[in-house]
Coordinates of C-alpha atoms in Angstrom, one line a residue:
X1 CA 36.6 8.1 28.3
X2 CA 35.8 7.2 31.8
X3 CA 32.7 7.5 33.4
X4 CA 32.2 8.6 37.3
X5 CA 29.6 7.9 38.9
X6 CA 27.4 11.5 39.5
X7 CA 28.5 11.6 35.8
X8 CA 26.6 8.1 35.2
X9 CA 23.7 9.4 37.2
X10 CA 23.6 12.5 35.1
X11 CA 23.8 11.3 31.6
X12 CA 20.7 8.8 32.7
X13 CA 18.8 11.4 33.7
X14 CA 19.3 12.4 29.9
X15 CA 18.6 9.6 28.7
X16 CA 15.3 9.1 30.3
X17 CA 14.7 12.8 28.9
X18 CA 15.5 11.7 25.4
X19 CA 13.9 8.8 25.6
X20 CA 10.6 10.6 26.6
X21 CA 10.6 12.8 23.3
X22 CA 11.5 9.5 21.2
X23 CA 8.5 8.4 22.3
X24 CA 6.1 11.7 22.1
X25 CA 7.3 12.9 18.8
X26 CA 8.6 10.0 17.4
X27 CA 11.8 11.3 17.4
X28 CA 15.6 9.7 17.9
X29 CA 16.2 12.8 20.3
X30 CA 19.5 12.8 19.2
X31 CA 19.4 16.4 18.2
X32 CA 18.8 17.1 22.2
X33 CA 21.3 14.4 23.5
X34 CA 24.3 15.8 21.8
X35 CA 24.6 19.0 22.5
X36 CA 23.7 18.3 25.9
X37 CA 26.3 15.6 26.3
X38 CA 28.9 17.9 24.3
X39 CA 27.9 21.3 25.6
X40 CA 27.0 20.4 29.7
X41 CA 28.5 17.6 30.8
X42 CA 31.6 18.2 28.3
X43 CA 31.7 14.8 26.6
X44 CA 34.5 14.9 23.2
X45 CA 31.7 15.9 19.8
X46 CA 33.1 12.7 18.3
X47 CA 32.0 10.3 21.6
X48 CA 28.9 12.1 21.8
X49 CA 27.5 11.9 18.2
X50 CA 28.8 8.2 18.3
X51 CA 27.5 7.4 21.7
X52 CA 23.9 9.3 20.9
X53 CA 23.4 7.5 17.8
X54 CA 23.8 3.9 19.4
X55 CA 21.8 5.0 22.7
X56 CA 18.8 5.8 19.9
X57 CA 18.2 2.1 19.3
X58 CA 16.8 1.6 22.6
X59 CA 13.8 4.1 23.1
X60 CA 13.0 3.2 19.5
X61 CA 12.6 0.0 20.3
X62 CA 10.8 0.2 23.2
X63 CA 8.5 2.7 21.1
X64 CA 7.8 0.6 18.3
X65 CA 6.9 -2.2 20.7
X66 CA 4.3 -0.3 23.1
X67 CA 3.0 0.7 19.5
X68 CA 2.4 -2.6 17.9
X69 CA 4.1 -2.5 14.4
X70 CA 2.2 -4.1 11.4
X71 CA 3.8 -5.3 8.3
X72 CA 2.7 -3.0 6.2
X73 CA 3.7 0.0 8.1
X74 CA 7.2 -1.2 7.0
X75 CA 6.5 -0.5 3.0
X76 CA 7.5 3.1 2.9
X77 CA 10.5 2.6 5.6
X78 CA 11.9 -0.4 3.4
X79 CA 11.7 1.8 0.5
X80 CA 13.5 4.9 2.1
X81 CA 16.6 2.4 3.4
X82 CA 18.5 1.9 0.6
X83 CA 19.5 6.0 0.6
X84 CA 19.7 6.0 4.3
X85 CA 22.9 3.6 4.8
X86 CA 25.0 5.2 1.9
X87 CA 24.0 8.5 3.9
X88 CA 25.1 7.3 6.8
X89 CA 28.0 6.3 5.7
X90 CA 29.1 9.4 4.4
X91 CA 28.0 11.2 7.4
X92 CA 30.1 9.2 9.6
X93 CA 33.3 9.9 7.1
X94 CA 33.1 13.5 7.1
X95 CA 32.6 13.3 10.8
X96 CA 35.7 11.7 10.9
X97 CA 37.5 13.7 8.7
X98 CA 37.0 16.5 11.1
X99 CA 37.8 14.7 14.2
X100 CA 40.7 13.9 12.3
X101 CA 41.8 17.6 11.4
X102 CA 43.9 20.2 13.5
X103 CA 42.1 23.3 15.6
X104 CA 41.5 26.2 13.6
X105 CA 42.1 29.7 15.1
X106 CA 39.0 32.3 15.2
X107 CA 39.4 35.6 17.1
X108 CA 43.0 34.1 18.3
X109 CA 41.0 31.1 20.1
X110 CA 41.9 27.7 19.1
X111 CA 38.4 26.1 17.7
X112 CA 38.2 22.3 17.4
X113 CA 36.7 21.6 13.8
X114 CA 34.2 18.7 14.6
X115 CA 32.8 20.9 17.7
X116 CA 32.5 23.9 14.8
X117 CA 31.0 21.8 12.0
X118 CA 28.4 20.0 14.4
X119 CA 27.2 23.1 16.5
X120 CA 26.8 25.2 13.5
X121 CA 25.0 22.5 10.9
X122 CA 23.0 21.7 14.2
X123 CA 22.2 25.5 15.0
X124 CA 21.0 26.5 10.9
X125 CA 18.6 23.1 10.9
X126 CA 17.0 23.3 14.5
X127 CA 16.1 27.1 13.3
X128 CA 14.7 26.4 10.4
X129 CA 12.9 23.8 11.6
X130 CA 11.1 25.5 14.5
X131 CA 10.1 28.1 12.8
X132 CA 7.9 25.6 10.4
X133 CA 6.6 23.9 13.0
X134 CA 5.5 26.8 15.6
X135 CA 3.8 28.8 11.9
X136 CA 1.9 25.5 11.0
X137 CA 0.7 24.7 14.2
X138 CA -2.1 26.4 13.7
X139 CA -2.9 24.0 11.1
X140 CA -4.6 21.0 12.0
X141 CA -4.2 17.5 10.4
X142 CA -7.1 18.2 8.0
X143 CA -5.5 21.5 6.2
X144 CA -2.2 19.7 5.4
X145 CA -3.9 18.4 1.9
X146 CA -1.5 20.8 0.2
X147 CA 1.6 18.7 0.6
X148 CA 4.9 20.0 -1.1
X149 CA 5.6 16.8 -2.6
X150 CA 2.2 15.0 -2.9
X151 CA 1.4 14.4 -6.4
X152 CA 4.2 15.8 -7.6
X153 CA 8.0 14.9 -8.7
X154 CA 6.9 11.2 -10.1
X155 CA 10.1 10.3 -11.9
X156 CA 9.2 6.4 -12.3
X157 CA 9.2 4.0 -11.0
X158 CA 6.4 5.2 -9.0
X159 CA 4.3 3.3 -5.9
X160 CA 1.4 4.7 -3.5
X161 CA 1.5 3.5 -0.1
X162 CA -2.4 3.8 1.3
X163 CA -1.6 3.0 4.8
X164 CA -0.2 6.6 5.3
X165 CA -2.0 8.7 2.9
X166 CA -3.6 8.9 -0.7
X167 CA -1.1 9.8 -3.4
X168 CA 1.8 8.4 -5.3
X169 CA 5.7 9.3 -4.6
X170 CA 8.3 8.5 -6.9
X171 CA 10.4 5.5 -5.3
X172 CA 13.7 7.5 -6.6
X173 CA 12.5 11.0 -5.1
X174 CA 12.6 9.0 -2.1
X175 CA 15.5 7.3 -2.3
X176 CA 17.5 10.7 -2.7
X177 CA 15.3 11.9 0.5
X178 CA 16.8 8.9 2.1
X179 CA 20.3 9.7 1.7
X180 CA 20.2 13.5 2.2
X181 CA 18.7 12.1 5.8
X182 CA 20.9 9.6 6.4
X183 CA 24.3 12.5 5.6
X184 CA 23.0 14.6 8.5
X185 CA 22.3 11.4 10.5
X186 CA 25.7 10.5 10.2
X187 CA 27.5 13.5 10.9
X188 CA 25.3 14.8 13.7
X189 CA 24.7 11.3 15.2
X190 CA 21.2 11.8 15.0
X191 CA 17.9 9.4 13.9
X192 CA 16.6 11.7 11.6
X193 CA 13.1 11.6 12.9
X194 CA 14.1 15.5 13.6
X195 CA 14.0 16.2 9.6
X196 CA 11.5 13.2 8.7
X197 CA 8.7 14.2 11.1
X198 CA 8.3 17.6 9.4
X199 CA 8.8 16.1 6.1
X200 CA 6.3 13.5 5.9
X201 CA 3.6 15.3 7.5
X202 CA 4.2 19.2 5.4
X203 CA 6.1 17.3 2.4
X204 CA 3.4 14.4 2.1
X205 CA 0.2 15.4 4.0
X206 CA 0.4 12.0 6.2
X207 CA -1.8 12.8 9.4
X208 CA 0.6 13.5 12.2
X209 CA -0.1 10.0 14.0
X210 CA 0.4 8.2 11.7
X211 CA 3.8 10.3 10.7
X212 CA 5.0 9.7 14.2
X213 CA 4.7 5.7 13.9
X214 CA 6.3 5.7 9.7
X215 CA 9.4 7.8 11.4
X216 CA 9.9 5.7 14.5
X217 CA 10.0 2.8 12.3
X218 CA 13.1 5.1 9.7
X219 CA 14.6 6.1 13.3
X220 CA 15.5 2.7 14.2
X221 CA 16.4 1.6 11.0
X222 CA 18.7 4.9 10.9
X223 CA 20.1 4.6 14.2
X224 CA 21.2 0.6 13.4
X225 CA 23.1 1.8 10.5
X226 CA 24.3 4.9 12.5
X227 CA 25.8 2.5 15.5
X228 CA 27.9 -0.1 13.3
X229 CA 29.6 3.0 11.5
X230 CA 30.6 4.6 14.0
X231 CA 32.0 1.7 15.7
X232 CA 34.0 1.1 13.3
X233 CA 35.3 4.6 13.7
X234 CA 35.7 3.9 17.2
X235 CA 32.9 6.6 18.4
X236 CA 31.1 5.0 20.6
X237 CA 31.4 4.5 25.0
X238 CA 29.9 1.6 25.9
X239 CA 29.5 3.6 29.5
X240 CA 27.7 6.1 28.2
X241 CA 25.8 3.7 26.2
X242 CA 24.8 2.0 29.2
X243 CA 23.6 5.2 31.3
X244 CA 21.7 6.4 28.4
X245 CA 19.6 3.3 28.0
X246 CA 18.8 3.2 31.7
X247 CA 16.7 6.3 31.6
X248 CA 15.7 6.0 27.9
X249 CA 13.9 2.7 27.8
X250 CA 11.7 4.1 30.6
X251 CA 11.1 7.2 29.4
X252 CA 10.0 6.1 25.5
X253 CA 7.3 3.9 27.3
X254 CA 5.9 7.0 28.8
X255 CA 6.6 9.6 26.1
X256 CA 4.0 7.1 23.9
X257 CA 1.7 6.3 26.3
X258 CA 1.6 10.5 26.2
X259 CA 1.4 10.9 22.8
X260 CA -1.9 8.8 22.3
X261 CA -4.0 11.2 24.7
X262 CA -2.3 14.6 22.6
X263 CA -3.9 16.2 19.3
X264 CA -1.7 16.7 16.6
X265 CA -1.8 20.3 16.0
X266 CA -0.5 19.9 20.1
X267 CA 2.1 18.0 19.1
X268 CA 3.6 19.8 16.5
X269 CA 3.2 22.9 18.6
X270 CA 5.0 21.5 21.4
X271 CA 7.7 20.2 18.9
X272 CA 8.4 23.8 17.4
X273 CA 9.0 25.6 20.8
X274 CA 11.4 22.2 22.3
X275 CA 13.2 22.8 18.7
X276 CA 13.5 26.9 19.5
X277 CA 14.7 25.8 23.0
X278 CA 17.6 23.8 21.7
X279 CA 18.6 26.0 18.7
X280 CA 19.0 28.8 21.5
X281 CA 20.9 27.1 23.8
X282 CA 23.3 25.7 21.2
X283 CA 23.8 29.3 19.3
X284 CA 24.9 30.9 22.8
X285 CA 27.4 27.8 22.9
X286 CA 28.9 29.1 19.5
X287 CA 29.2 32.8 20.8
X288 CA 30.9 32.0 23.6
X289 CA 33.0 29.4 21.5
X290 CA 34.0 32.6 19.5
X291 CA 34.3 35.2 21.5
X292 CA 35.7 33.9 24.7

């Protein structure tokens, strides 16, 4: 796909967007890129997934750097890894599969399957995941004690990570956690941080600061994997690449820079209504996909 120039100027713009919430929320911002890639400047769902998932690497990088990285904030990330590439491996396939497959017809409109399967799996998780956020943000770091899986679930082998919060996790519950994230990574062309973020601070109780840095580290783990698969498959644009890291490298250095002077319970507030925001935008793009 070739690039103009307005275009270029455009998809930076995005980028430094993107790059912004990486930063702030700790966050890939995948779940933002693509369907503004797909859905407003009209970039093909398979260049856009591909394309998004390699741009991820380089506000997440810039983000772990302006945030100083110890060793052993990598335990629980190292752990988690092993799931995250099959994941993202079958992610990638099935997004293949249906870049692969013929239009369907719906309403007598011809429907492209991977734009259907993205937009729709996108749509149901953005939902459900804003309306977590905005009903706990009421709930500051202190309340989240409660943790759906804290304490509980611990099929051995078993390990406690004290940098991140006081408890023990089973090192298998993980590793399934790890591949049910990287399966969405891959076929949405998202970091994951979207669905990790929530999960380690509601599923584990980890103080949202310290949530943000554990999934920044996951994002770029997930977003290395996410790049050499779908390279393979021949998803990426090295020109939208390249426009998307011009903006995002700048705009992760200030989206962190931000997120040190914010609360948490601000954070996950501001989260929820950016996740409502998105899930709106891309449920009018299916009704007009439908009924147009």
């Amino acid at each position: 796909m070739s690039v103009g120039l307005f275009d270029f100027l455009l998809i930076s713009l995005a980028g430094g967007a993107i790059g912004f919430l990486a930063g702030m929320f700790g966050v890939g911002g995948g779940f933002l890129l693509v369907p503004i890639l797909n859905i407003v400047l009209g970039v093909p769902m398979e260049l856009a997934v591909g394309s998004s998932a390699c741009q991820i690497l380089g506000p997440a990088t810039t983000s772990l750097l302006a945030r100083k990285i110890k060793i052993r904030d990598l335990a629980f990330p190292l752990v988690i890894t092993g799931g995250l590439f099959l994941g993202v491996i079958a992610g990638t396939s099935i997004l293949e599969k249906a870049k692969n497959s013929a239009k369907i017809q719906l309403n007598g409109q011809p429907i492209i399957v991977a734009d259907l399967v993205v937009l729709v799996v996108y749509f149901l998780m953005l939902l459900t995941l804003a309306v977590i956020s905005l009903r706990s943000a009421r709930r500051p770091d202190s309340e989240l004690k409660d943790a759906i899986f804290k304490n509980r679930f611990l099929i051995p082998p078993v390990a406690t990570f004290p940098n991140l919060f006081e408890g023990t996790l089973s090192i298998p519950v993980i590793a399934w956690f790890g591949l049910a994230l990287g399966l969405i990574s891959g076929l949405l062309g998202i970091s994951g941080g979207i669905l990790l973020l929530p999960m380690l601070i509601f599923g584990l109780g980890i103080p949202t600061h310290r949530a943000i840095t554990c999934s920044l580290v996951i994002v770029w783990i997930v977003a290395f994997q996410s790049t050499i698969a779908h390279a393979l498959h021949g998803n990426v644009s090295i020109e939208i690449v390249i426009a998307l890291l011009l903006g995002g490298t700048i705009g992760a250095r200030l989206g962190s820079d931000l997120n040190s002077r914010l609360k948490g319970l601000q954070l996950r507030q501001q989260f929820g209504w950016l996740l409502l925001s998105v899930a709106l935008m891309i449920g009018i793009r299916l009704i007009y996909m439908l009924v147009s």
